Amino acid sequence: MAPGSVMRNRPFALFWAGRVMSSVAFQMMSVAIGWQVYSITHSAYALGLVGLAQFVPMFVLTLVVGHVADRYDRRTIAYICHSIEGVGALALCLGAWHGWGNVGPIYVIAMITGAARAFESPSMAALLPNLVARSQLQQATAWSTSANQTAMILGPAMGGLLYGLGALTVYGAVTIAFLAAAFSVAAIKIDEAVRMRAPLSFAALFSGIGFIKSKPVIFGALSLDLFAVLLGGATALLPVYARDILHTGPWGLGVLRAAPAVGALTGSVYLAHFPLRQRAGTALFGGVIAFGIATICFGLSRNIVLSLIALAALGASDVISVVVRSSLVQLQTPDEMRGRVGAINSLFIGTSNQLGEFESGMTAGLFGAVPAVLIGGVGTIVVALLWMRLFPALRATKSLDG
């Protein structure tokens, strides 16, 4: 297959565009909320609570959202979720208009957004294999990852710049981006495979967990990323680094937030053109260890240029884990199970970002921002070395070809 040929597939191109716009909107919202909350409270604990507010609904709804994604049209689910996120951004816009002086309503909206993303993530992940041929899945996954990374470059920078014009401006732009993502997903035209319509039951709800437990390679990959992201949540403390350590403003925060995505976009585009053909397991563990080392370098930096380089290296190493893990999950999961397995994947990966932010905020509140980042980086390396011994089949994985 010629490099980039999946992007000539119209359904996948619409999917990719929706991912870009949704991710841009979410990243802009994250920068704006982080700066606004820290400006109001001047508290690392308060920043950690933003992550917790997004994590709780994702955790509580995990089993339900997977079952929903396996029973109903995944495009419709994604459309509804993007629309709800747009309404949440509109509420923040109205709050900025009225001059909210406390963070309570912001936490509530963060929880609603977290609930919407809980339904969105497994639905979009399960939809992807229906858009491309099995042999194209690794490249499609890499391009899909590049959508997120592109958004993580544009979103934080745009969020920081627009916040300089006022919270009303940035939240208004976020509202438009979420609604554009909703219409992009709604425009996808495919014949989805017929999925099971069994009644909701405890057995059906927990079947995704049982499936993952029966696949040591999948379980090892998901749990490895869970702990790596949980411990390596340095990005949650970027408002503290930007304001108190690197002495920059909202624009500087946006650039710092974008830096990991610069490295990740470079890595994902490379993997889209040159997929991993061998030693995928070794590459996975090497990427996680490099992620930990880059986290430590960022934690020790007092120079914004060095910090940007470390964050870019962090993103480049992380994308290896994302592509390997996602490809393994999609290739080894039957279509009728992808929603439930994707929901567990979202819990292990997506929500670990929010829980990682909470952990980083709490650790920084106790020990300071720099020790919190260093502890996370060292912990990530330790987990990777331990997982190499606990999951030898994952380490021995050679190929991701379908």
CSV table of C-alpha atoms in Angstrom, one decimal:
chain,number,residue,atom,x,y,z
A,1,MET,CA,0.0,0.0,0.0
A,2,ALA,CA,1.4,3.4,-0.9
A,3,PRO,CA,2.1,5.7,2.0
A,4,GLY,CA,-0.9,7.9,2.9
A,5,SER,CA,-3.3,5.9,0.8
A,6,VAL,CA,-5.7,5.5,3.8
A,7,MET,CA,-6.2,9.3,3.7
A,8,ARG,CA,-7.8,8.9,0.3
A,9,ASN,CA,-10.5,6.9,1.9
A,10,ARG,CA,-13.4,9.4,2.3
A,11,PRO,CA,-15.0,7.8,5.5
A,12,PHE,CA,-11.5,7.6,7.1
A,13,ALA,CA,-10.7,11.2,6.0
A,14,LEU,CA,-14.0,12.4,7.7
A,15,PHE,CA,-13.1,10.4,10.8
A,16,TRP,CA,-9.6,11.9,10.9
A,17,ALA,CA,-11.0,15.4,10.5
A,18,GLY,CA,-13.5,14.8,13.3
A,19,ARG,CA,-10.7,13.6,15.5
A,20,VAL,CA,-8.6,16.7,14.8
A,21,MET,CA,-11.4,19.1,15.5
A,22,SER,CA,-12.6,17.3,18.6
A,23,SER,CA,-9.0,17.0,20.0
A,24,VAL,CA,-8.2,20.7,19.1
A,25,ALA,CA,-11.3,21.7,21.0
A,26,PHE,CA,-10.5,19.5,24.0
A,27,GLN,CA,-6.9,20.8,24.2
A,28,MET,CA,-8.0,24.4,23.9
A,29,MET,CA,-10.5,23.8,26.7
A,30,SER,CA,-7.8,22.1,28.9
A,31,VAL,CA,-5.4,25.0,28.6
A,32,ALA,CA,-8.1,27.5,29.3
A,33,ILE,CA,-9.5,25.6,32.3
A,34,GLY,CA,-6.1,25.0,33.7
A,35,TRP,CA,-5.0,28.7,33.5
A,36,GLN,CA,-8.4,29.9,34.7
A,37,VAL,CA,-8.5,27.5,37.7
A,38,TYR,CA,-4.9,28.3,38.7
A,39,SER,CA,-5.5,32.0,38.3
A,40,ILE,CA,-8.5,31.8,40.6
A,41,THR,CA,-7.0,29.4,43.2
A,42,HIS,CA,-3.2,29.5,42.9
A,43,SER,CA,-3.3,25.9,44.0
A,44,ALA,CA,-1.8,22.7,42.6
A,45,TYR,CA,-4.4,20.8,44.4
A,46,ALA,CA,-7.1,22.6,42.5
A,47,LEU,CA,-5.4,21.7,39.2
A,48,GLY,CA,-5.4,18.0,40.3
A,49,LEU,CA,-9.1,18.2,41.1
A,50,VAL,CA,-9.8,19.1,37.4
A,51,GLY,CA,-8.3,15.8,36.4
A,52,LEU,CA,-10.3,14.0,39.1
A,53,ALA,CA,-13.5,15.7,37.9
A,54,GLN,CA,-13.0,14.3,34.4
A,55,PHE,CA,-11.8,10.9,35.7
A,56,VAL,CA,-14.8,10.0,38.0
A,57,PRO,CA,-17.5,9.8,35.3
A,58,MET,CA,-15.2,7.9,32.9
A,59,PHE,CA,-14.4,5.3,35.6
A,60,VAL,CA,-18.0,4.9,36.7
A,61,LEU,CA,-19.4,4.6,33.2
A,62,THR,CA,-16.7,2.4,31.7
A,63,LEU,CA,-18.7,-0.9,31.5
A,64,VAL,CA,-21.9,0.8,30.3
A,65,VAL,CA,-20.3,2.8,27.5
A,66,GLY,CA,-18.6,-0.3,26.0
A,67,HIS,CA,-21.9,-2.1,25.9
A,68,VAL,CA,-23.6,0.9,24.3
A,69,ALA,CA,-20.9,1.1,21.6
A,70,ASP,CA,-21.5,-2.6,20.8
A,71,ARG,CA,-25.2,-2.2,20.5
A,72,TYR,CA,-25.8,1.1,18.7
A,73,ASP,CA,-24.5,3.0,15.8
A,74,ARG,CA,-21.1,4.3,16.8
A,75,ARG,CA,-21.3,7.3,14.6
A,76,THR,CA,-24.5,8.5,16.3
A,77,ILE,CA,-22.9,8.0,19.7
A,78,ALA,CA,-19.9,10.1,18.7
A,79,TYR,CA,-22.1,12.8,17.2
A,80,ILE,CA,-24.2,13.1,20.4
A,81,CYS,CA,-21.0,13.2,22.5
A,82,HIS,CA,-19.4,15.9,20.4
A,83,SER,CA,-22.6,17.9,20.6
A,84,ILE,CA,-22.7,17.6,24.5
A,85,GLU,CA,-19.1,18.7,24.7
A,86,GLY,CA,-20.0,21.7,22.5
A,87,VAL,CA,-22.8,22.6,24.9
A,88,GLY,CA,-20.4,22.3,27.9
A,89,ALA,CA,-18.0,24.7,26.1
A,90,LEU,CA,-20.9,27.1,25.5
A,91,ALA,CA,-21.7,27.0,29.3
A,92,LEU,CA,-18.1,27.9,30.0
A,93,CYS,CA,-18.4,30.7,27.5
A,94,LEU,CA,-21.5,32.0,29.3
A,95,GLY,CA,-19.7,31.7,32.6
A,96,ALA,CA,-16.8,33.8,31.3
A,97,TRP,CA,-19.4,36.4,30.1
A,98,HIS,CA,-20.9,36.6,33.6
A,99,GLY,CA,-17.5,36.5,35.3
A,100,TRP,CA,-17.4,33.4,37.4
A,101,GLY,CA,-15.3,33.9,40.5
A,102,ASN,CA,-15.2,30.3,41.8
A,103,VAL,CA,-14.2,27.0,40.3
A,104,GLY,CA,-17.3,25.0,41.4
A,105,PRO,CA,-19.2,25.3,38.0
A,106,ILE,CA,-16.0,24.6,36.1
A,107,TYR,CA,-15.6,21.3,37.9
A,108,VAL,CA,-19.2,20.4,37.1
A,109,ILE,CA,-18.7,21.1,33.4
A,110,ALA,CA,-15.5,19.1,33.5
A,111,MET,CA,-17.4,16.2,34.9
A,112,ILE,CA,-20.1,16.4,32.1
A,113,THR,CA,-17.4,16.6,29.5
A,114,GLY,CA,-15.7,13.6,31.0
A,115,ALA,CA,-18.9,11.7,30.8
A,116,ALA,CA,-19.4,12.5,27.2
A,117,ARG,CA,-15.8,11.5,26.4
A,118,ALA,CA,-16.4,8.3,28.2
A,119,PHE,CA,-19.0,7.3,25.6
A,120,GLU,CA,-17.1,8.9,22.7
A,121,SER,CA,-13.7,7.2,23.1
A,122,PRO,CA,-14.7,3.5,22.7
A,123,SER,CA,-17.2,4.3,20.0
A,124,MET,CA,-14.6,6.1,17.9
A,125,ALA,CA,-12.0,3.5,18.5
A,126,ALA,CA,-14.4,0.7,17.6
A,127,LEU,CA,-15.5,2.5,14.5
A,128,LEU,CA,-12.0,2.8,13.0
A,129,PRO,CA,-11.5,-0.9,11.9
A,130,ASN,CA,-14.8,-0.6,10.0
A,131,LEU,CA,-13.4,2.2,7.8
A,132,VAL,CA,-10.2,0.5,6.4
A,133,ALA,CA,-8.9,-2.9,5.4
A,134,ARG,CA,-7.3,-5.0,8.0
A,135,SER,CA,-3.9,-4.7,6.3
A,136,GLN,CA,-4.2,-0.9,6.6
A,137,LEU,CA,-5.1,-0.9,10.3
A,138,GLN,CA,-1.6,-0.1,11.7
A,139,GLN,CA,-1.2,2.8,9.3
A,140,ALA,CA,-4.7,4.0,10.0
A,141,THR,CA,-4.0,3.9,13.7
A,142,ALA,CA,-0.8,5.9,13.2
A,143,TRP,CA,-2.7,8.5,11.1
A,144,SER,CA,-5.4,8.6,13.8
A,145,THR,CA,-2.8,9.1,16.4
A,146,SER,CA,-1.3,11.9,14.2
A,147,ALA,CA,-4.8,13.6,14.3
A,148,ASN,CA,-4.6,13.7,18.1
A,149,GLN,CA,-1.0,15.0,18.0
A,150,THR,CA,-1.8,17.6,15.4
A,151,ALA,CA,-4.6,18.8,17.6
A,152,MET,CA,-2.2,18.8,20.6
A,153,ILE,CA,0.1,21.1,18.8
A,154,LEU,CA,-2.6,23.5,17.5
A,155,GLY,CA,-5.0,23.2,20.4
A,156,PRO,CA,-2.7,24.4,23.3
A,157,ALA,CA,-1.1,27.1,21.2
A,158,MET,CA,-4.4,28.4,20.0
A,159,GLY,CA,-5.9,28.1,23.5
A,160,GLY,CA,-3.0,30.1,25.0
A,161,LEU,CA,-3.2,32.8,22.3
A,162,LEU,CA,-7.0,33.1,22.5
A,163,TYR,CA,-7.0,33.1,26.3
A,164,GLY,CA,-4.8,36.2,26.0
A,165,LEU,CA,-7.9,37.8,24.3
A,166,GLY,CA,-10.1,36.6,27.1
A,167,ALA,CA,-11.8,33.4,28.4
A,168,LEU,CA,-14.9,34.3,26.4
A,169,THR,CA,-13.0,34.1,23.1
A,170,VAL,CA,-11.3,30.8,23.7
A,171,TYR,CA,-14.4,29.1,25.0
A,172,GLY,CA,-16.4,30.4,22.0
A,173,ALA,CA,-13.8,28.9,19.6
A,174,VAL,CA,-14.0,25.6,21.5
A,175,THR,CA,-17.8,25.5,21.1
A,176,ILE,CA,-17.5,25.9,17.3
A,177,ALA,CA,-14.8,23.2,17.0
A,178,PHE,CA,-16.8,20.6,18.9
A,179,LEU,CA,-19.9,21.2,16.8
A,180,ALA,CA,-17.8,21.0,13.6
A,181,ALA,CA,-16.5,17.6,14.8
A,182,ALA,CA,-20.0,16.5,15.4
A,183,PHE,CA,-21.1,17.3,11.8
A,184,SER,CA,-17.9,15.7,10.4
A,185,VAL,CA,-18.6,12.3,12.1
A,186,ALA,CA,-22.3,12.5,11.1
A,187,ALA,CA,-21.2,12.8,7.4
A,188,ILE,CA,-19.4,9.4,7.5
A,189,LYS,CA,-21.3,6.9,5.3
A,190,ILE,CA,-20.4,3.2,5.7
A,191,ASP,CA,-22.2,-0.1,6.2
A,192,GLU,CA,-21.3,-1.1,9.8
A,193,ALA,CA,-21.2,-4.7,10.7
A,194,VAL,CA,-24.3,-6.0,12.4
A,195,ARG,CA,-23.5,-6.2,16.2
A,196,MET,CA,-25.1,-8.2,19.0
A,197,ARG,CA,-28.4,-7.0,20.4
A,198,ALA,CA,-28.4,-9.1,23.5
A,199,PRO,CA,-30.2,-7.6,26.6
A,200,LEU,CA,-28.1,-5.7,29.0
A,201,SER,CA,-26.7,-8.1,31.6
A,202,PHE,CA,-23.9,-8.4,34.1
A,203,ALA,CA,-22.3,-11.1,32.0
A,204,ALA,CA,-22.3,-8.8,28.9
A,205,LEU,CA,-21.0,-5.8,30.9
A,206,PHE,CA,-18.1,-7.7,32.3
A,207,SER,CA,-17.3,-9.7,29.1
A,208,GLY,CA,-14.8,-7.1,28.0
A,209,ILE,CA,-12.8,-7.6,31.2
A,210,GLY,CA,-12.8,-11.3,30.7
A,211,PHE,CA,-11.6,-11.1,27.2
A,212,ILE,CA,-8.7,-8.8,28.1
A,213,LYS,CA,-7.7,-11.2,30.9
A,214,SER,CA,-7.6,-14.1,28.5
A,215,LYS,CA,-5.1,-12.2,26.3
A,216,PRO,CA,-1.9,-11.6,28.2
A,217,VAL,CA,-0.4,-9.5,25.4
A,218,ILE,CA,-3.3,-7.1,25.4
A,219,PHE,CA,-3.5,-7.0,29.2
A,220,GLY,CA,0.2,-6.4,29.5
A,221,ALA,CA,0.1,-3.5,27.0
A,222,LEU,CA,-2.9,-1.8,28.5
A,223,SER,CA,-1.7,-2.1,32.1
A,224,LEU,CA,1.8,-0.9,31.1
A,225,ASP,CA,0.5,2.3,29.6
A,226,LEU,CA,-1.9,2.8,32.5
A,227,PHE,CA,0.9,2.9,35.1
A,228,ALA,CA,3.3,4.8,32.8
A,229,VAL,CA,0.8,7.6,32.2
A,230,LEU,CA,-0.4,7.5,35.8
A,231,LEU,CA,3.1,8.1,37.0
A,232,GLY,CA,4.3,10.3,34.2
A,233,GLY,CA,1.6,13.0,34.3
A,234,ALA,CA,4.1,15.9,34.2
A,235,THR,CA,1.8,17.9,31.8
A,236,ALA,CA,-0.7,18.4,34.6
A,237,LEU,CA,1.8,20.6,36.3
A,238,LEU,CA,2.6,22.8,33.2
A,239,PRO,CA,0.7,25.8,34.6
A,240,VAL,CA,2.9,25.7,37.7
A,241,TYR,CA,6.1,25.3,35.6
A,242,ALA,CA,5.0,28.0,33.2
A,243,ARG,CA,4.1,30.5,35.8
A,244,ASP,CA,6.4,29.8,38.8
A,245,ILE,CA,9.5,28.0,37.4
A,246,LEU,CA,9.9,29.1,33.7
A,247,HIS,CA,8.3,32.5,34.4
A,248,THR,CA,6.1,32.7,31.2
A,249,GLY,CA,2.5,33.5,30.6
A,250,PRO,CA,-0.6,31.9,28.9
A,251,TRP,CA,1.2,31.8,25.5
A,252,GLY,CA,4.2,30.0,27.1
A,253,LEU,CA,1.8,27.5,28.6
A,254,GLY,CA,0.3,26.8,25.3
A,255,VAL,CA,3.7,26.2,23.7
A,256,LEU,CA,4.7,23.9,26.5
A,257,ARG,CA,1.5,22.0,26.1
A,258,ALA,CA,2.1,21.7,22.4
A,259,ALA,CA,5.7,20.5,22.7
A,260,PRO,CA,4.9,16.8,23.5
A,261,ALA,CA,2.6,16.7,20.5
A,262,VAL,CA,5.4,18.0,18.2
A,263,GLY,CA,7.5,15.0,19.0
A,264,ALA,CA,4.5,12.6,18.9
A,265,LEU,CA,3.3,14.0,15.5
A,266,THR,CA,6.7,13.4,14.1
A,267,GLY,CA,6.7,9.9,15.4
A,268,SER,CA,3.2,9.0,14.3
A,269,VAL,CA,3.7,10.3,10.7
A,270,TYR,CA,6.9,8.3,10.5
A,271,LEU,CA,5.1,5.1,11.7
A,272,ALA,CA,2.3,5.8,9.2
A,273,HIS,CA,4.7,5.7,6.4
A,274,PHE,CA,7.1,3.1,7.8
A,275,PRO,CA,5.1,0.7,10.0
A,276,LEU,CA,6.8,-1.5,12.6
A,277,ARG,CA,7.6,-4.8,10.9
A,278,GLN,CA,9.5,-6.6,13.7
A,279,ARG,CA,10.5,-6.3,17.3
A,280,ALA,CA,7.3,-4.4,18.2
A,281,GLY,CA,7.4,-5.5,21.8
A,282,THR,CA,11.0,-4.4,22.3
A,283,ALA,CA,10.0,-1.0,20.7
A,284,LEU,CA,7.1,-0.7,23.1
A,285,PHE,CA,9.2,-1.1,26.2
A,286,GLY,CA,12.0,1.1,24.8
A,287,GLY,CA,9.5,3.8,24.2
A,288,VAL,CA,8.1,3.7,27.7
A,289,ILE,CA,11.6,3.8,29.3
A,290,ALA,CA,12.5,6.8,27.0
A,291,PHE,CA,9.3,8.4,28.2
A,292,GLY,CA,10.5,8.1,31.8
A,293,ILE,CA,13.9,9.5,31.0
A,294,ALA,CA,12.4,12.5,29.1
A,295,THR,CA,10.1,13.2,32.1
A,296,ILE,CA,13.1,13.4,34.4
A,297,CYS,CA,14.9,15.7,32.1
A,298,PHE,CA,11.9,18.0,32.0
A,299,GLY,CA,11.6,18.0,35.7
A,300,LEU,CA,15.2,19.1,36.2
A,301,SER,CA,15.1,21.9,33.5
A,302,ARG,CA,14.9,25.6,34.3
A,303,ASN,CA,15.3,26.7,30.7
A,304,ILE,CA,12.3,26.9,28.5
A,305,VAL,CA,14.1,25.7,25.4
A,306,LEU,CA,15.5,22.6,27.2
A,307,SER,CA,12.0,22.0,28.6
A,308,LEU,CA,10.5,22.1,25.1
A,309,ILE,CA,13.1,19.6,23.8
A,310,ALA,CA,12.4,17.2,26.8
A,311,LEU,CA,8.7,17.5,26.2
A,312,ALA,CA,9.1,16.8,22.5
A,313,ALA,CA,11.2,13.7,23.3
A,314,LEU,CA,8.5,12.6,25.8
A,315,GLY,CA,5.8,12.8,23.1
A,316,ALA,CA,7.9,11.0,20.5
A,317,SER,CA,8.6,8.1,22.8
A,318,ASP,CA,5.0,7.9,23.9
A,319,VAL,CA,3.6,7.6,20.4
A,320,ILE,CA,5.4,4.2,20.0
A,321,SER,CA,3.4,2.8,22.9
A,322,VAL,CA,0.1,4.3,21.5
A,323,VAL,CA,0.5,2.7,18.0
A,324,VAL,CA,1.7,-0.7,19.2
A,325,ARG,CA,-1.0,-0.9,21.9
A,326,SER,CA,-3.8,0.3,19.8
A,327,SER,CA,-2.9,-2.0,16.9
A,328,LEU,CA,-2.6,-5.0,19.2
A,329,VAL,CA,-6.1,-4.3,20.7
A,330,GLN,CA,-7.8,-3.8,17.3
A,331,LEU,CA,-6.2,-6.8,15.6
A,332,GLN,CA,-6.9,-9.3,18.4
A,333,THR,CA,-10.5,-8.2,19.2
A,334,PRO,CA,-13.5,-9.3,17.2
A,335,ASP,CA,-15.8,-6.5,16.0
A,336,GLU,CA,-18.7,-7.4,18.2
A,337,MET,CA,-16.4,-7.0,21.3
A,338,ARG,CA,-14.6,-3.8,20.2
A,339,GLY,CA,-16.8,-1.4,22.1
A,340,ARG,CA,-16.4,-3.2,25.4
A,341,VAL,CA,-12.7,-3.8,25.0
A,342,GLY,CA,-12.3,-0.2,23.8
A,343,ALA,CA,-14.1,1.0,26.9
A,344,ILE,CA,-11.6,-0.9,29.1
A,345,ASN,CA,-8.8,0.6,26.9
A,346,SER,CA,-10.2,4.1,27.5
A,347,LEU,CA,-10.3,3.4,31.3
A,348,PHE,CA,-6.7,2.1,31.3
A,349,ILE,CA,-5.4,4.9,28.9
A,350,GLY,CA,-7.7,7.8,28.6
A,351,THR,CA,-8.8,8.1,32.2
A,352,SER,CA,-5.2,7.4,33.4
A,353,ASN,CA,-4.4,10.8,32.0
A,354,GLN,CA,-6.9,12.5,34.3
A,355,LEU,CA,-6.0,10.3,37.2
A,356,GLY,CA,-2.4,11.0,36.5
A,357,GLU,CA,-3.2,14.7,36.6
A,358,PHE,CA,-4.8,14.2,40.0
A,359,GLU,CA,-1.8,12.2,41.3
A,360,SER,CA,0.6,14.8,40.0
A,361,GLY,CA,-1.4,17.6,41.6
A,362,MET,CA,-1.6,15.8,44.9
A,363,THR,CA,2.1,14.9,44.9
A,364,ALA,CA,3.1,18.4,43.9
A,365,GLY,CA,1.0,19.8,46.7
A,366,LEU,CA,2.8,17.5,49.2
A,367,PHE,CA,6.4,17.6,47.9
A,368,GLY,CA,6.5,20.4,45.3
A,369,ALA,CA,6.2,20.4,41.5
A,370,VAL,CA,9.8,19.3,40.7
A,371,PRO,CA,10.0,16.3,43.1
A,372,ALA,CA,6.5,15.2,41.8
A,373,VAL,CA,7.8,15.1,38.2
A,374,LEU,CA,11.0,13.3,39.1
A,375,ILE,CA,9.1,10.7,41.1
A,376,GLY,CA,6.9,10.1,38.2
A,377,GLY,CA,9.7,9.7,35.7
A,378,VAL,CA,11.6,7.2,37.9
A,379,GLY,CA,8.4,5.3,38.6
A,380,THR,CA,7.7,4.9,34.9
A,381,ILE,CA,11.1,3.4,34.2
A,382,VAL,CA,10.7,1.0,37.2
A,383,VAL,CA,7.3,-0.1,35.9
A,384,ALA,CA,8.6,-0.8,32.4
A,385,LEU,CA,11.5,-3.0,33.7
A,386,LEU,CA,9.1,-4.9,35.9
A,387,TRP,CA,6.5,-5.4,33.1
A,388,MET,CA,9.3,-6.9,30.9
A,389,ARG,CA,9.6,-9.7,33.4
A,390,LEU,CA,5.9,-10.1,34.1
A,391,PHE,CA,4.8,-10.2,30.4
A,392,PRO,CA,7.4,-12.0,28.4
A,393,ALA,CA,4.9,-12.6,25.6
A,394,LEU,CA,4.5,-8.9,25.1
A,395,ARG,CA,8.2,-8.3,25.1
A,396,ALA,CA,8.6,-11.1,22.5
A,397,THR,CA,5.9,-9.7,20.1
A,398,LYS,CA,7.5,-9.4,16.7
A,399,SER,CA,4.9,-8.1,14.2
A,400,LEU,CA,1.8,-5.9,14.1
A,401,ASP,CA,0.8,-7.0,10.6
A,402,GLY,CA,-2.9,-8.0,10.2
